[in-house]
Amino acid sequence: MSNISKHIVRRLILYRKILQDLLKSKAEFIYSHKLASLTGNTPAQVRRDLMMTGYKGTPTSGYNIKDLIKSISEFLDNPEADRAVLAGLGHLGRAILNYTDGIVSPVKIAAAFDKKQEVIGRVMHKVMCYDVEEMESYIRTNKIKIGIITVPSEESQKVADKMVQAGITSILNFTSTRIKVPVNVYVDNIDMTISLENASFFATKKF
Amino acid sequence: MSNISKHIVRRLILYRKILQDLLKSKAEFIYSHKLASLTGNTPAQVRRDLMMTGYKGTPTSGYNIKDLIKSISEFLDNPEADRAVLAGLGHLGRAILNYTDGIVSPVKIAAAFDKKQEVIGRVMHKVMCYDVEEMESYIRTNKIKIGIITVPSEESQKVADKMVQAGITSILNFTSTRIKVPVNVYVDNIDMTISLENASFFATKKF
DNA sequence: TGGTGTGAATCGATTCACAGCC
DNA sequence: GGCTGTGAATCGATTCACACCA
């Protein structure tokens, strides 16, 4: 396990999200072409992706939304990694807490860490903030597998090392520094400056 | 123009960044295998990517870092789209201003917009904040091509429409709502909740 | 009739492998 | 000898196209 492509996983997450919205608006069934246009994909790709989860629709009514959500969730959800820790309570860290606060998701932020005294001990967006010195033991005792790094760039490697040391196997790195981790640790680098330069490139040299 | 893949562009941006760091530490030349290991790619891919820019190295010393940076920049930089506007000065918007403040980049955030009176008229991280009502005219008079959306999800479509209306052709959408735009507008959706669920998936079901 | 599921075909991105060069 | 540049081969992701079905 697993040679499942990152692309398919991301799309399935998006499908589920869209399906949950549809369910709220009382829809019961959906066709691949509808889900495709809502997510910006082709119908064939939607069907191909859904094959992955094993769920089958019917030609007459398409996919039962409720059942499909369940099937996608069974495929995606990872009970061993349903909580994350966040390190770094600057604007970005707070933005993420704020963000995830309102949203229903199978993954929760369980605790946040910083070294600044003024945030330690506070509850922010329902998440308790601790001294970063306690991070490793927290990760260990709570068997946390996901780490979110929103500290200043210079400190990202140090924090990543601590996380990996304590048992984190998947990292969201929001700093502009590439971190070095063992091969078995998954890293997603979310670098806004790269995204911004990328946006610039595609602004006029249009595809 | 242009069927240049998003992948290559992102990697070139990363190469340049790494090369700039190397230049600061007084390095003069670099081999493809070194640049590859610094960025997590294969040497062949690095060489293939660099072909894109037209710059040529020599077997004896590899690539001249300074010249290579220049060549990548000529390829990437888009003078028509070197400034962006940011809409939404919550934590995320501020985090991005903070982020980009310290960093040298060919793309600058020229102005920020919000509807809250307490931020209008202020300067944050060297960026002036205006009333969102003035956004369209600002974009038009300054010929801005890039828009960054960090407003609450419910408002993202409305803001995107205004941006496109005023001439924006490339959008960074940080909200969890997919926005609908004309086909000729480039959109990059940076959805942290999707990234978090993605990280969960790959935390143990390891690649 | 207008869907789904999927093998086969295509398309695109990555890697191989080697000639040419310093 | 060890590198670059690159055509050719491979690998992976997407799309086509059609049998099958309710």
Short mmCIF file of C-alpha atoms (C1' of nucleotides) in Angstrom, two decimals:
data_model
loop_
_atom_site.label_atom_id
_atom_site.label_comp_id
_atom_site.label_asym_id
_atom_site.label_seq_id
_atom_site.Cartn_x
_atom_site.Cartn_y
_atom_site.Cartn_z
CA MET A 1 0.00 0.00 0.00
CA SER A 2 -0.52 2.27 -1.64
CA ASN A 3 0.06 3.30 -5.20
CA ILE A 4 -3.14 5.28 -5.16
CA SER A 5 -2.45 8.57 -6.80
CA LYS A 6 -2.54 11.77 -4.89
CA HIS A 7 -4.68 13.17 -7.68
CA ILE A 8 -7.46 10.69 -7.25
CA VAL A 9 -7.47 11.13 -3.48
CA ARG A 10 -7.79 14.89 -3.76
CA ARG A 11 -10.62 14.58 -6.24
CA LEU A 12 -12.47 12.09 -4.07
CA ILE A 13 -12.19 14.49 -1.13
CA LEU A 14 -13.68 17.20 -3.31
CA TYR A 15 -16.49 14.96 -4.57
CA ARG A 16 -17.44 14.13 -1.01
CA LYS A 17 -17.51 17.75 -0.04
CA ILE A 18 -19.73 18.68 -2.97
CA LEU A 19 -21.97 15.67 -2.32
CA GLN A 20 -22.41 16.70 1.30
CA ASP A 21 -23.56 20.13 0.16
CA LEU A 22 -25.99 18.51 -2.27
CA LEU A 23 -27.34 16.29 0.46
CA LYS A 24 -28.08 19.36 2.58
CA SER A 25 -30.07 20.80 -0.29
CA LYS A 26 -32.16 17.61 -0.33
CA ALA A 27 -30.80 16.05 -3.49
CA GLU A 28 -30.90 12.25 -3.50
CA PHE A 29 -29.25 11.15 -6.71
CA ILE A 30 -26.60 12.50 -9.06
CA TYR A 31 -25.18 11.58 -12.46
CA SER A 32 -21.50 11.53 -13.23
CA HIS A 33 -21.81 14.41 -15.66
CA LYS A 34 -23.42 16.61 -13.01
CA LEU A 35 -20.76 15.82 -10.42
CA ALA A 36 -18.17 16.37 -13.12
CA SER A 37 -19.39 19.84 -13.96
CA LEU A 38 -19.65 20.78 -10.29
CA THR A 39 -16.04 19.83 -9.70
CA GLY A 40 -14.50 20.78 -13.03
CA ASN A 41 -13.73 17.30 -14.28
CA THR A 42 -14.90 15.06 -17.10
CA PRO A 43 -17.71 12.55 -16.54
CA ALA A 44 -15.39 9.70 -17.49
CA GLN A 45 -12.92 10.76 -14.86
CA VAL A 46 -15.59 10.95 -12.21
CA ARG A 47 -16.76 7.44 -13.01
CA ARG A 48 -13.20 6.17 -13.08
CA ASP A 49 -12.46 7.78 -9.72
CA LEU A 50 -15.60 6.39 -8.13
CA MET A 51 -14.65 2.88 -9.31
CA MET A 52 -11.83 3.20 -6.80
CA THR A 53 -14.25 3.22 -3.91
CA GLY A 54 -16.17 0.21 -5.19
CA TYR A 55 -19.52 1.98 -5.16
CA LYS A 56 -21.79 1.36 -8.14
CA GLY A 57 -24.47 3.58 -9.56
CA THR A 58 -27.36 2.63 -11.78
CA PRO A 59 -27.95 3.87 -15.32
CA THR A 60 -31.45 5.04 -14.49
CA SER A 61 -30.79 7.24 -11.49
CA GLY A 62 -27.03 7.59 -11.32
CA TYR A 63 -25.47 7.52 -7.86
CA ASN A 64 -27.32 7.59 -4.56
CA ILE A 65 -25.66 10.53 -2.86
CA LYS A 66 -25.89 9.26 0.70
CA ASP A 67 -24.52 5.83 -0.16
CA LEU A 68 -21.82 7.31 -2.32
CA ILE A 69 -20.63 9.57 0.48
CA LYS A 70 -20.47 6.54 2.72
CA SER A 71 -18.48 4.59 0.18
CA ILE A 72 -16.03 7.43 -0.43
CA SER A 73 -15.63 7.88 3.31
CA GLU A 74 -14.89 4.21 3.84
CA PHE A 75 -12.22 4.49 1.21
CA LEU A 76 -10.70 7.76 2.40
CA ASP A 77 -11.06 7.91 6.12
CA ASN A 78 -8.15 6.84 8.17
CA PRO A 79 -9.12 6.34 11.84
CA GLU A 80 -5.47 6.06 12.79
CA ALA A 81 -4.91 9.61 11.56
CA ASP A 82 -8.01 11.58 12.40
CA ARG A 83 -6.31 14.24 14.53
CA ALA A 84 -3.56 16.71 13.81
CA VAL A 85 -1.32 19.01 15.82
CA LEU A 86 -0.48 22.50 14.69
CA ALA A 87 2.80 24.22 15.48
CA GLY A 88 3.01 27.99 15.21
CA LEU A 89 0.26 30.39 16.26
CA GLY A 90 1.03 33.35 14.09
CA HIS A 91 -1.56 34.68 11.68
CA LEU A 92 -1.35 31.64 9.49
CA GLY A 93 -1.78 29.17 12.33
CA ARG A 94 -4.75 31.13 13.63
CA ALA A 95 -6.22 31.36 10.16
CA ILE A 96 -6.12 27.59 9.89
CA LEU A 97 -7.74 27.12 13.29
CA ASN A 98 -10.42 29.60 12.32
CA TYR A 99 -10.90 27.86 9.01
CA THR A 100 -11.27 24.36 10.32
CA ASP A 101 -13.42 25.47 13.25
CA GLY A 102 -16.56 25.94 11.22
CA ILE A 103 -16.14 22.95 8.97
CA VAL A 104 -17.23 19.36 9.48
CA SER A 105 -14.36 17.12 8.56
CA PRO A 106 -13.12 13.67 9.45
CA VAL A 107 -9.83 15.26 10.50
CA LYS A 108 -9.64 17.51 13.55
CA ILE A 109 -6.91 19.69 14.95
CA ALA A 110 -6.43 18.28 18.42
CA ALA A 111 -3.97 20.76 19.87
CA ALA A 112 -1.79 23.71 18.96
CA PHE A 113 1.72 24.64 20.10
CA ASP A 114 3.77 27.79 20.28
CA LYS A 115 6.61 29.17 22.34
CA LYS A 116 5.10 32.60 22.99
CA GLN A 117 3.86 32.91 26.57
CA GLU A 118 0.86 35.02 25.59
CA VAL A 119 -0.80 32.19 23.70
CA ILE A 120 0.16 29.26 25.90
CA GLY A 121 -2.79 28.14 27.95
CA ARG A 122 -5.35 29.88 25.77
CA VAL A 123 -8.11 28.20 23.82
CA MET A 124 -8.32 29.42 20.23
CA HIS A 125 -11.21 28.41 18.03
CA LYS A 126 -11.91 25.54 20.44
CA VAL A 127 -8.33 24.33 20.24
CA MET A 128 -6.09 24.33 23.31
CA CYS A 129 -2.67 25.95 22.93
CA TYR A 130 0.33 24.47 24.72
CA ASP A 131 3.99 25.24 25.11
CA VAL A 132 5.89 23.82 22.15
CA GLU A 133 8.10 21.98 24.63
CA GLU A 134 5.16 19.71 25.33
CA MET A 135 4.53 18.88 21.69
CA GLU A 136 6.50 15.68 21.46
CA SER A 137 4.95 14.12 24.51
CA TYR A 138 1.50 15.19 23.37
CA ILE A 139 2.01 13.56 19.98
CA ARG A 140 3.29 10.41 21.60
CA THR A 141 0.62 9.98 24.23
CA ASN A 142 -2.20 10.81 21.83
CA LYS A 143 -0.76 8.88 18.91
CA ILE A 144 -1.10 11.84 16.56
CA LYS A 145 0.02 11.15 13.01
CA ILE A 146 -0.49 14.52 11.28
CA GLY A 147 1.52 17.68 11.85
CA ILE A 148 0.84 21.16 10.52
CA ILE A 149 3.81 23.51 10.44
CA THR A 150 3.08 27.23 10.49
CA VAL A 151 6.11 28.48 12.37
CA PRO A 152 8.55 30.97 10.79
CA SER A 153 10.58 29.42 7.99
CA GLU A 154 13.83 29.33 9.94
CA GLU A 155 12.32 27.05 12.55
CA SER A 156 10.49 24.66 10.27
CA GLN A 157 13.18 22.00 10.08
CA LYS A 158 13.60 21.89 13.84
CA VAL A 159 9.86 21.51 14.36
CA ALA A 160 9.59 18.89 11.62
CA ASP A 161 12.37 16.88 13.24
CA LYS A 162 10.59 16.94 16.57
CA MET A 163 7.35 15.88 14.97
CA VAL A 164 8.89 12.97 13.10
CA GLN A 165 10.79 11.98 16.20
CA ALA A 166 7.54 11.78 18.12
CA GLY A 167 5.73 9.66 15.54
CA ILE A 168 4.20 12.03 12.99
CA THR A 169 3.99 10.40 9.55
CA SER A 170 2.30 13.12 7.53
CA ILE A 171 3.18 16.80 7.46
CA LEU A 172 1.57 19.90 6.02
CA ASN A 173 4.39 22.37 5.65
CA PHE A 174 3.20 25.94 5.17
CA THR A 175 6.65 27.47 5.39
CA SER A 176 8.67 28.41 2.36
CA THR A 177 11.51 26.13 3.42
CA ARG A 178 11.66 22.59 2.12
CA ILE A 179 12.00 20.27 5.07
CA LYS A 180 14.00 17.07 5.06
CA VAL A 181 12.22 14.02 6.44
CA PRO A 182 12.63 10.24 6.23
CA VAL A 183 11.21 8.68 3.07
CA ASN A 184 8.28 7.10 4.86
CA VAL A 185 6.96 10.48 6.00
CA TYR A 186 4.50 12.17 3.68
CA VAL A 187 5.00 15.90 3.15
CA ASP A 188 2.76 18.39 1.41
CA ASN A 189 4.47 21.73 0.86
CA ILE A 190 1.99 24.55 0.65
CA ASP A 191 4.10 27.50 -0.34
CA MET A 192 2.09 30.60 -1.08
CA THR A 193 4.93 32.46 -2.70
CA ILE A 194 5.29 29.65 -5.22
CA SER A 195 1.55 29.71 -5.84
CA LEU A 196 1.69 33.44 -6.37
CA GLU A 197 4.51 33.23 -8.89
CA ASN A 198 2.70 30.38 -10.56
CA ALA A 199 -0.43 32.52 -10.82
CA SER A 200 1.63 35.25 -12.40
CA PHE A 201 2.99 32.91 -15.04
CA PHE A 202 -0.46 31.74 -16.06
CA ALA A 203 -2.07 35.16 -15.87
CA THR A 204 -1.42 36.06 -19.47
CA LYS A 205 0.64 33.31 -21.06
CA LYS A 206 -2.67 31.55 -21.06
CA PHE A 207 -3.01 27.85 -21.40
CA MET B 1 0.75 29.73 -25.86
CA SER B 2 0.94 27.87 -23.72
CA ASN B 3 0.82 24.19 -23.20
CA ILE B 4 3.55 24.41 -20.65
CA SER B 5 2.63 22.19 -17.79
CA LYS B 6 1.81 23.59 -14.40
CA HIS B 7 4.20 21.00 -12.98
CA ILE B 8 7.22 22.28 -14.81
CA VAL B 9 6.45 25.88 -13.92
CA ARG B 10 6.16 25.07 -10.22
CA ARG B 11 9.44 23.18 -10.30
CA LEU B 12 11.22 25.99 -12.09
CA ILE B 13 9.99 28.42 -9.46
CA LEU B 14 11.39 26.13 -6.80
CA TYR B 15 14.71 25.72 -8.60
CA ARG B 16 15.10 29.47 -8.79
CA LYS B 17 14.40 29.87 -5.13
CA ILE B 18 16.95 27.24 -4.17
CA LEU B 19 19.47 28.70 -6.58
CA GLN B 20 19.04 32.14 -5.05
CA ASP B 21 19.81 30.67 -1.64
CA LEU B 22 22.89 28.97 -3.05
CA LEU B 23 24.04 32.20 -4.61
CA LYS B 24 23.84 33.88 -1.20
CA SER B 25 26.09 31.21 0.20
CA LYS B 26 28.64 32.01 -2.50
CA ALA B 27 28.20 28.94 -4.67
CA GLU B 28 28.91 29.54 -8.35
CA PHE B 29 28.11 26.32 -10.16
CA ILE B 30 25.79 23.40 -9.62
CA TYR B 31 25.22 19.99 -11.21
CA SER B 32 21.81 18.66 -12.05
CA HIS B 33 22.10 15.88 -9.50
CA LYS B 34 22.78 18.38 -6.74
CA LEU B 35 19.86 20.59 -7.67
CA ALA B 36 17.76 17.45 -7.98
CA SER B 37 18.53 16.28 -4.48
CA LEU B 38 17.91 19.75 -3.05
CA THR B 39 14.46 19.86 -4.57
CA GLY B 40 13.45 16.23 -4.37
CA ASN B 41 13.53 15.44 -8.06
CA THR B 42 15.58 13.25 -10.37
CA PRO B 43 18.61 14.65 -12.21
CA ALA B 44 17.02 13.79 -15.55
CA GLN B 45 13.93 15.77 -14.64
CA VAL B 46 15.98 18.77 -13.63
CA ARG B 47 17.86 18.71 -16.92
CA ARG B 48 14.63 18.27 -18.85
CA ASP B 49 13.00 21.17 -17.00
CA LEU B 50 15.96 23.44 -17.57
CA MET B 51 15.84 22.70 -21.30
CA MET B 52 12.57 24.61 -21.23
CA THR B 53 14.37 27.83 -20.39
CA GLY B 54 16.98 27.37 -23.10
CA TYR B 55 19.92 27.68 -20.74
CA LYS B 56 22.79 25.26 -21.28
CA GLY B 57 25.29 23.97 -18.81
CA THR B 58 28.66 22.44 -19.44
CA PRO B 59 29.72 18.89 -18.63
CA THR B 60 32.73 20.09 -16.69
CA SER B 61 31.18 22.53 -14.28
CA GLY B 62 27.44 22.04 -14.62
CA TYR B 63 25.29 25.15 -14.54
CA ASN B 64 26.42 28.66 -13.71
CA ILE B 65 24.01 29.60 -10.95
CA LYS B 66 23.75 33.28 -11.70
CA ASP B 67 23.16 32.77 -15.41
CA LEU B 68 20.71 29.98 -14.76
CA ILE B 69 18.67 32.16 -12.44
CA LYS B 70 18.58 34.79 -15.14
CA SER B 71 17.46 32.30 -17.73
CA ILE B 72 14.74 30.84 -15.51
CA SER B 73 13.56 34.35 -14.69
CA GLU B 74 13.35 35.31 -18.33
CA PHE B 75 11.24 32.27 -18.91
CA LEU B 76 8.99 32.65 -15.86
CA ASP B 77 8.60 36.31 -15.20
CA ASN B 78 5.59 38.00 -16.57
CA PRO B 79 5.88 41.78 -16.41
CA GLU B 80 2.21 42.15 -17.29
CA ALA B 81 1.33 40.32 -14.10
CA ASP B 82 3.81 41.35 -11.48
CA ARG B 83 1.33 42.73 -8.96
CA ALA B 84 -1.63 41.20 -7.18
CA VAL B 85 -4.56 42.44 -5.13
CA LEU B 86 -5.71 40.65 -2.02
CA ALA B 87 -9.33 40.60 -0.88
CA GLY B 88 -10.11 39.72 2.73
CA LEU B 89 -8.06 40.83 5.70
CA GLY B 90 -8.88 38.15 8.20
CA HIS B 91 -6.12 36.05 9.71
CA LEU B 92 -5.40 34.34 6.43
CA GLY B 93 -5.13 37.55 4.45
CA ARG B 94 -2.84 39.03 7.07
CA ALA B 95 -0.78 35.86 7.18
CA ILE B 96 -0.19 36.14 3.46
CA LEU B 97 0.81 39.79 3.71
CA ASN B 98 3.15 38.91 6.53
CA TYR B 99 4.56 36.05 4.53
CA THR B 100 5.23 37.92 1.34
CA ASP B 101 6.58 40.95 3.19
CA GLY B 102 9.93 39.44 4.01
CA ILE B 103 10.45 37.62 0.74
CA VAL B 104 12.02 38.86 -2.48
CA SER B 105 9.79 37.81 -5.31
CA PRO B 106 8.99 39.02 -8.80
CA VAL B 107 5.33 39.24 -7.75
CA LYS B 108 4.21 41.85 -5.24
CA ILE B 109 0.90 42.41 -3.49
CA ALA B 110 0.03 45.93 -4.54
CA ALA B 111 -3.06 46.54 -2.43
CA ALA B 112 -5.49 44.83 -0.07
CA PHE B 113 -9.25 45.22 0.29
CA ASP B 114 -11.80 44.58 2.99
CA LYS B 115 -15.18 45.90 4.05
CA LYS B 116 -14.41 46.27 7.76
CA GLN B 117 -13.95 49.91 8.73
CA GLU B 118 -11.20 49.12 11.24
CA VAL B 119 -8.78 47.98 8.57
CA ILE B 120 -9.64 50.43 5.80
CA GLY B 121 -7.00 53.11 5.51
CA ARG B 122 -4.40 51.14 7.44
CA VAL B 123 -1.08 49.93 6.10
CA MET B 124 -0.37 46.30 6.90
CA HIS B 125 3.04 44.80 6.20
CA LYS B 126 3.71 47.70 3.85
CA VAL B 127 0.48 47.11 1.93
CA MET B 128 -2.29 49.70 1.86
CA CYS B 129 -5.79 48.51 2.75
CA TYR B 130 -8.77 49.99 0.96
CA ASP B 131 -12.52 49.63 1.04
CA VAL B 132 -13.54 46.66 -1.06
CA GLU B 133 -15.86 48.97 -2.97
CA GLU B 134 -12.77 50.50 -4.53
CA MET B 135 -11.31 47.19 -5.64
CA GLU B 136 -12.64 47.13 -9.19
CA SER B 137 -11.47 50.60 -10.04
CA TYR B 138 -8.09 49.89 -8.47
CA ILE B 139 -7.66 46.77 -10.56
CA ARG B 140 -8.68 48.60 -13.70
CA THR B 141 -6.54 51.68 -13.28
CA ASN B 142 -3.49 49.68 -12.22
CA LYS B 143 -3.99 46.89 -14.74
CA ILE B 144 -3.71 44.22 -12.06
CA LYS B 145 -3.99 40.66 -13.37
CA ILE B 146 -3.73 38.55 -10.21
CA GLY B 147 -6.32 38.29 -7.44
CA ILE B 148 -5.97 36.57 -4.07
CA ILE B 149 -9.23 35.64 -2.37
CA THR B 150 -9.14 35.24 1.40
CA VAL B 151 -12.66 36.37 2.26
CA PRO B 152 -15.12 34.05 4.04
CA SER B 153 -16.30 31.22 1.80
CA GLU B 154 -19.80 32.59 1.32
CA GLU B 155 -18.45 35.72 -0.30
CA SER B 156 -15.83 34.18 -2.53
CA GLN B 157 -17.96 33.95 -5.67
CA LYS B 158 -19.08 37.54 -5.41
CA VAL B 159 -15.50 38.75 -5.00
CA ALA B 160 -14.28 36.53 -7.84
CA ASP B 161 -16.94 37.95 -10.14
CA LYS B 162 -15.87 41.49 -9.33
CA MET B 163 -12.24 40.63 -9.94
CA VAL B 164 -12.89 39.00 -13.28
CA GLN B 165 -15.15 41.87 -14.25
CA ALA B 166 -12.34 44.30 -13.59
CA GLY B 167 -9.76 42.39 -15.61
CA ILE B 168 -8.16 39.82 -13.31
CA THR B 169 -7.03 36.75 -15.28
CA SER B 170 -5.46 34.65 -12.54
CA ILE B 171 -6.92 33.86 -9.14
CA LEU B 172 -5.60 32.27 -5.98
CA ASN B 173 -8.67 31.05 -4.16
CA PHE B 174 -8.02 30.24 -0.51
CA THR B 175 -11.66 29.64 0.35
CA SER B 176 -13.20 26.20 0.52
CA THR B 177 -15.76 27.10 -2.12
CA ARG B 178 -15.04 26.38 -5.76
CA ILE B 179 -15.56 29.54 -7.73
CA LYS B 180 -16.96 29.67 -11.23
CA VAL B 181 -15.00 31.79 -13.70
CA PRO B 182 -14.73 32.10 -17.48
CA VAL B 183 -12.46 29.49 -19.11
CA ASN B 184 -9.72 31.98 -19.88
CA VAL B 185 -9.23 32.79 -16.20
CA TYR B 186 -6.68 30.68 -14.35
CA VAL B 187 -7.70 29.52 -10.87
CA ASP B 188 -5.62 27.79 -8.23
CA ASN B 189 -7.72 26.48 -5.37
CA ILE B 190 -5.76 26.25 -2.16
CA ASP B 191 -8.09 24.48 0.18
CA MET B 192 -6.53 23.63 3.50
CA THR B 193 -9.28 21.29 4.57
CA ILE B 194 -8.66 19.22 1.46
CA SER B 195 -4.94 19.24 2.16
CA LEU B 196 -5.61 18.12 5.70
CA GLU B 197 -7.81 15.22 4.66
CA ASN B 198 -5.25 14.34 2.03
CA ALA B 199 -2.54 14.28 4.68
CA SER B 200 -4.70 11.98 6.75
CA PHE B 201 -5.09 9.54 3.89
CA PHE B 202 -1.37 9.29 3.30
CA ALA B 203 -0.42 9.22 6.97
CA THR B 204 -0.53 5.48 7.26
CA LYS B 205 -1.76 4.07 3.98
CA LYS B 206 1.71 4.91 2.90
CA PHE B 207 2.67 5.43 -0.67
"C1'" DT C 1 -32.90 6.18 -24.31
"C1'" DG C 2 -29.44 7.91 -21.64
"C1'" DG C 3 -27.12 6.44 -18.18
"C1'" DT C 4 -23.00 3.24 -15.89
"C1'" DG C 5 -18.58 0.35 -15.86
"C1'" DT C 6 -14.56 -0.54 -17.97
"C1'" DG C 7 -11.06 -2.48 -21.58
"C1'" DA C 8 -8.48 -0.23 -24.92
"C1'" DA C 9 -6.47 3.84 -26.81
"C1'" DT C 10 -4.48 8.09 -26.13
"C1'" DC C 11 -2.18 11.65 -24.08
"C1'" DG C 12 1.24 13.62 -21.16
"C1'" DA C 13 4.91 13.39 -17.93
"C1'" DT C 14 9.00 11.03 -16.37
"C1'" DT C 15 12.96 8.26 -16.89
"C1'" DC C 16 16.39 5.75 -19.53
"C1'" DA C 17 20.34 5.54 -21.95
"C1'" DC C 18 23.71 7.10 -24.65
"C1'" DA C 19 26.23 10.32 -27.94
"C1'" DG C 20 28.94 14.29 -27.47
"C1'" DC C 21 31.86 17.18 -24.88
"C1'" DC C 22 35.18 19.42 -21.67
"C1'" DG D 1 35.52 10.14 -16.56
"C1'" DG D 2 31.58 12.33 -15.45
"C1'" DC D 3 28.83 15.54 -16.85
"C1'" DT D 4 25.04 17.62 -20.15
"C1'" DG D 5 21.34 17.40 -23.77
"C1'" DT D 6 18.01 14.81 -25.70
"C1'" DG D 7 15.63 11.02 -28.73
"C1'" DA D 8 13.42 6.98 -27.48
"C1'" DA D 9 11.14 4.17 -24.12
"C1'" DT D 10 8.38 3.81 -20.28
"C1'" DC D 11 5.16 4.85 -16.97
"C1'" DG D 12 0.98 6.83 -15.34
"C1'" DA D 13 -3.17 9.41 -15.84
"C1'" DT D 14 -7.03 10.63 -18.72
"C1'" DT D 15 -10.30 9.93 -22.23
"C1'" DC D 16 -12.70 7.19 -25.68
"C1'" DA D 17 -16.02 4.21 -26.99
"C1'" DC D 18 -18.98 0.72 -26.44
"C1'" DA D 19 -21.34 -3.38 -24.18
"C1'" DC D 20 -24.69 -3.60 -20.91
"C1'" DC D 21 -28.63 -2.22 -18.24
"C1'" DA D 22 -32.84 -0.30 -15.72
#
